[in-house]
Short mmCIF file of C-alpha atoms in Angstrom, two decimals:
data_model
loop_
_atom_site.label_atom_id
_atom_site.label_comp_id
_atom_site.label_asym_id
_atom_site.label_seq_id
_atom_site.Cartn_x
_atom_site.Cartn_y
_atom_site.Cartn_z
CA MET Y 144 0.00 0.00 0.00
CA ARG Y 145 2.86 2.35 0.75
CA ALA Y 146 4.51 1.58 -2.57
CA GLN Y 147 1.31 2.04 -4.59
CA ARG Y 148 0.44 5.12 -2.48
CA SER Y 149 -3.14 4.00 -1.89
CA GLY Y 150 -5.17 1.44 -0.04
CA THR Y 151 -7.76 0.90 2.61
CA LEU Y 152 -7.58 -0.92 5.91
CA ILE Y 153 -10.82 -1.84 7.64
CA GLY Y 154 -10.81 -3.41 11.04
CA PHE Y 155 -13.74 -4.96 12.81
CA THR Y 156 -14.40 -4.43 16.47
CA SER Y 157 -17.59 -4.62 18.52
CA GLY Y 158 -19.64 -2.62 20.94
CA ASN Y 159 -17.41 -4.03 23.68
CA HIS Y 160 -14.93 -1.27 22.88
CA GLN Y 161 -17.06 0.89 25.23
CA GLY Y 162 -16.44 -1.41 28.16
CA SER Y 163 -18.19 -4.52 29.40
CA VAL Y 164 -19.63 -5.66 32.69
CA SER Y 165 -18.32 -9.20 32.36
CA GLN Y 166 -15.77 -9.27 29.53
CA ALA Y 167 -12.93 -6.90 30.43
CA ASN Y 168 -10.48 -8.94 28.35
CA CYS Y 169 -12.63 -8.60 25.24
CA SER Y 170 -13.13 -4.87 25.83
CA ALA Y 171 -9.38 -4.35 26.20
CA ALA Y 172 -8.75 -6.14 22.92
CA LYS Y 173 -11.47 -4.20 21.08
CA GLY Y 174 -10.27 -0.86 22.46
CA GLY Y 175 -6.70 -1.74 21.56
CA PHE Y 176 -7.80 -2.61 18.07
CA ILE Y 177 -9.41 0.82 17.68
CA SER Y 178 -6.16 2.45 18.80
CA LEU Y 179 -4.31 0.35 16.23
CA VAL Y 180 -6.67 1.51 13.46
CA ARG Y 181 -6.32 5.15 14.52
CA SER Y 182 -2.54 4.80 14.64
CA ALA Y 183 -2.55 3.26 11.15
CA ALA Y 184 -4.64 6.20 9.91
CA LEU Y 185 -2.14 8.65 11.40
CA GLY Y 186 0.93 6.83 10.13
CA LEU Y 187 -0.28 5.87 6.66
CA HIS Y 188 -2.22 8.97 5.55
CA LYS Y 189 0.90 10.39 3.90
CA TYR Y 190 0.88 7.33 1.62
CA GLY Y 191 -2.77 7.76 0.64
CA VAL Y 192 -3.89 4.84 2.82
CA THR Y 193 -7.05 5.09 4.91
CA ALA Y 194 -7.85 3.03 8.00
CA ASN Y 195 -11.22 2.77 9.72
CA ALA Y 196 -12.97 0.47 12.19
CA VAL Y 197 -16.46 -0.94 11.97
CA ALA Y 198 -18.30 -2.00 15.13
CA PRO Y 199 -21.25 -3.88 13.66
CA VAL Y 200 -24.50 -4.56 15.44
CA ALA Y 201 -26.10 -7.34 13.42
CA ARG Y 202 -27.95 -10.58 13.93
CA THR Y 203 -25.47 -13.42 13.79
CA ARG Y 204 -25.16 -16.85 15.38
CA MET Y 205 -22.92 -15.26 18.03
CA SER Y 206 -25.35 -12.43 18.91
CA ALA Y 207 -28.34 -14.77 19.08
CA GLY Y 208 -27.55 -15.62 22.71
CA VAL Y 209 -26.96 -12.04 23.90
CA PRO Y 210 -29.27 -11.48 26.90
CA THR Y 211 -29.91 -7.78 26.32
CA GLU Y 212 -32.38 -6.55 23.74
CA LEU Y 213 -30.67 -5.14 20.67
CA ALA Y 214 -33.16 -2.57 19.41
CA GLY Y 215 -32.90 -1.71 15.74
CA ILE Y 216 -30.50 -4.52 15.05
CA GLY Y 217 -29.91 -5.26 11.41
CA GLY Y 218 -28.34 -8.02 9.43
CA PRO Y 219 -24.93 -8.63 7.90
CA GLU Y 220 -26.07 -6.93 4.68
CA ASP Y 221 -26.31 -3.62 6.58
CA VAL Y 222 -22.71 -3.96 7.69
CA ALA Y 223 -21.63 -4.95 4.18
CA ALA Y 224 -23.03 -1.70 2.73
CA LEU Y 225 -20.89 0.35 5.15
CA VAL Y 226 -17.79 -1.70 4.35
CA VAL Y 227 -18.31 -1.26 0.60
CA TYR Y 228 -18.59 2.50 1.12
CA LEU Y 229 -15.43 2.61 3.25
CA LEU Y 230 -13.57 0.77 0.49
CA SER Y 231 -14.76 3.27 -2.13
CA ASP Y 232 -13.03 6.21 -3.76
CA ARG Y 233 -15.83 8.42 -2.43
CA ALA Y 234 -14.89 7.61 1.17
CA ARG Y 235 -11.21 8.20 0.45
CA ASP Y 236 -11.95 11.47 -1.38
CA ALA Y 237 -14.10 12.60 1.57
CA GLY Y 238 -11.15 12.02 3.91
CA VAL Y 239 -12.83 9.27 5.93
CA THR Y 240 -9.97 7.77 7.95
CA GLY Y 241 -9.28 7.01 11.60
CA GLN Y 242 -12.99 6.63 12.30
CA VAL Y 243 -15.07 4.10 14.22
CA HIS Y 244 -18.52 3.53 12.74
CA THR Y 245 -21.42 1.50 14.03
CA VAL Y 246 -24.24 0.35 11.82
CA ALA Y 247 -27.34 -1.17 13.41
CA GLY Y 248 -30.16 -1.70 10.94
CA PRO Y 249 -31.35 1.78 9.92
CA LYS Y 250 -28.87 3.57 12.22
CA ILE Y 251 -25.33 4.55 11.32
CA ALA Y 252 -23.12 6.34 13.83
CA VAL Y 253 -19.59 7.61 14.26
CA TRP Y 254 -17.90 7.37 17.67
CA ALA Y 255 -16.05 10.22 19.32
CA GLN Y 256 -12.35 10.68 18.92
CA PRO Y 257 -10.29 10.66 22.12
CA ARG Y 258 -9.69 14.23 23.21
CA GLU Y 259 -9.09 16.25 26.30
CA LEU Y 260 -12.32 17.59 27.75
CA ARG Y 261 -11.20 19.94 30.52
CA ALA Y 262 -7.97 20.81 32.31
CA ALA Y 263 -6.83 22.56 35.46
CA TYR Y 264 -3.41 23.95 36.23
CA ALA Y 265 -1.65 24.21 39.58
CA GLU Y 266 0.98 26.58 40.79
CA GLY Y 267 3.61 24.17 41.97
CA ALA Y 268 3.23 20.42 42.19
CA TRP Y 269 -0.07 18.62 42.46
CA THR Y 270 -0.57 16.76 45.73
CA PRO Y 271 -3.32 14.26 46.46
CA GLU Y 272 -5.00 16.83 48.71
CA ARG Y 273 -4.87 19.60 46.08
CA ILE Y 274 -6.27 17.17 43.50
CA ALA Y 275 -9.09 16.17 45.89
CA ASP Y 276 -9.97 19.86 46.34
CA ALA Y 277 -9.70 20.85 42.67
CA LEU Y 278 -10.70 17.88 40.55
CA PRO Y 279 -14.43 17.61 41.38
CA THR Y 280 -15.11 21.32 40.79
CA THR Y 281 -12.80 22.04 37.85
CA VAL Y 282 -11.88 19.06 35.71
CA GLY Y 283 -14.70 16.84 36.91
CA THR Y 284 -15.51 13.61 35.16
CA ASP Y 285 -16.97 12.55 31.82
CA PRO Y 286 -20.27 10.67 32.20
CA MET Y 287 -20.10 6.98 31.32
CA PRO Y 288 -23.49 5.97 29.88
CA LEU Y 289 -22.82 2.24 30.23
CA LEU Y 290 -22.02 2.66 33.93
CA GLU Y 291 -25.41 4.23 34.55
CA GLN Y 292 -27.06 1.40 32.61
CA ALA Y 293 -25.15 -1.17 34.70
CA ARG Y 294 -26.22 0.58 37.91
CA ARG Y 295 -29.87 0.44 36.85
CA GLN Y 296 -29.59 -3.26 36.02
CA HIS Y 297 -28.22 -4.03 39.47
CA GLU Y 298 -30.84 -2.18 41.47
CA PRO Y 299 -32.90 -4.60 43.62
CA ASP Y 300 -36.07 -3.87 41.57
CA ALA Y 301 -34.30 -4.93 38.38
CA LEU Y 302 -33.16 -8.33 39.68
CA PRO Y 303 -35.49 -11.29 39.31
CA GLY Y 304 -36.61 -12.81 42.61
CA TYR Y 305 -36.29 -9.63 44.67
#
């Protein structure tokens, strides 16, 4: 691809890249894969090579046993349409690289790029006490939607037999 000064890399990940209640090893691998794709996009763009990740949500033999409801789930043909587009000259000409896309039936989405949200600066060195005083009111945290969902699922009302 470097020699021909063009090409397309497409990697497949899953929704586990967001984190998982019971599969930390899988989430780590999926998140690492996304970082690999983004690194390839950064390193290969000067050669005309694009790199993107697809996190499909589609009915397959593997997803058939998933206990949570997958609203708006599509089939493999929905994922195939996105892949064909990502392989196209139109995607390359539009500068689509380093992206993570999800396709779930009628829904297509792009996931956020890692970036700094907020920062605080100290005069002198940070200490644990200074961080405890400053962090909650300045830098704060970034909400984690899956954590809130996990909390709701583990409330006593949500558990069968309670």
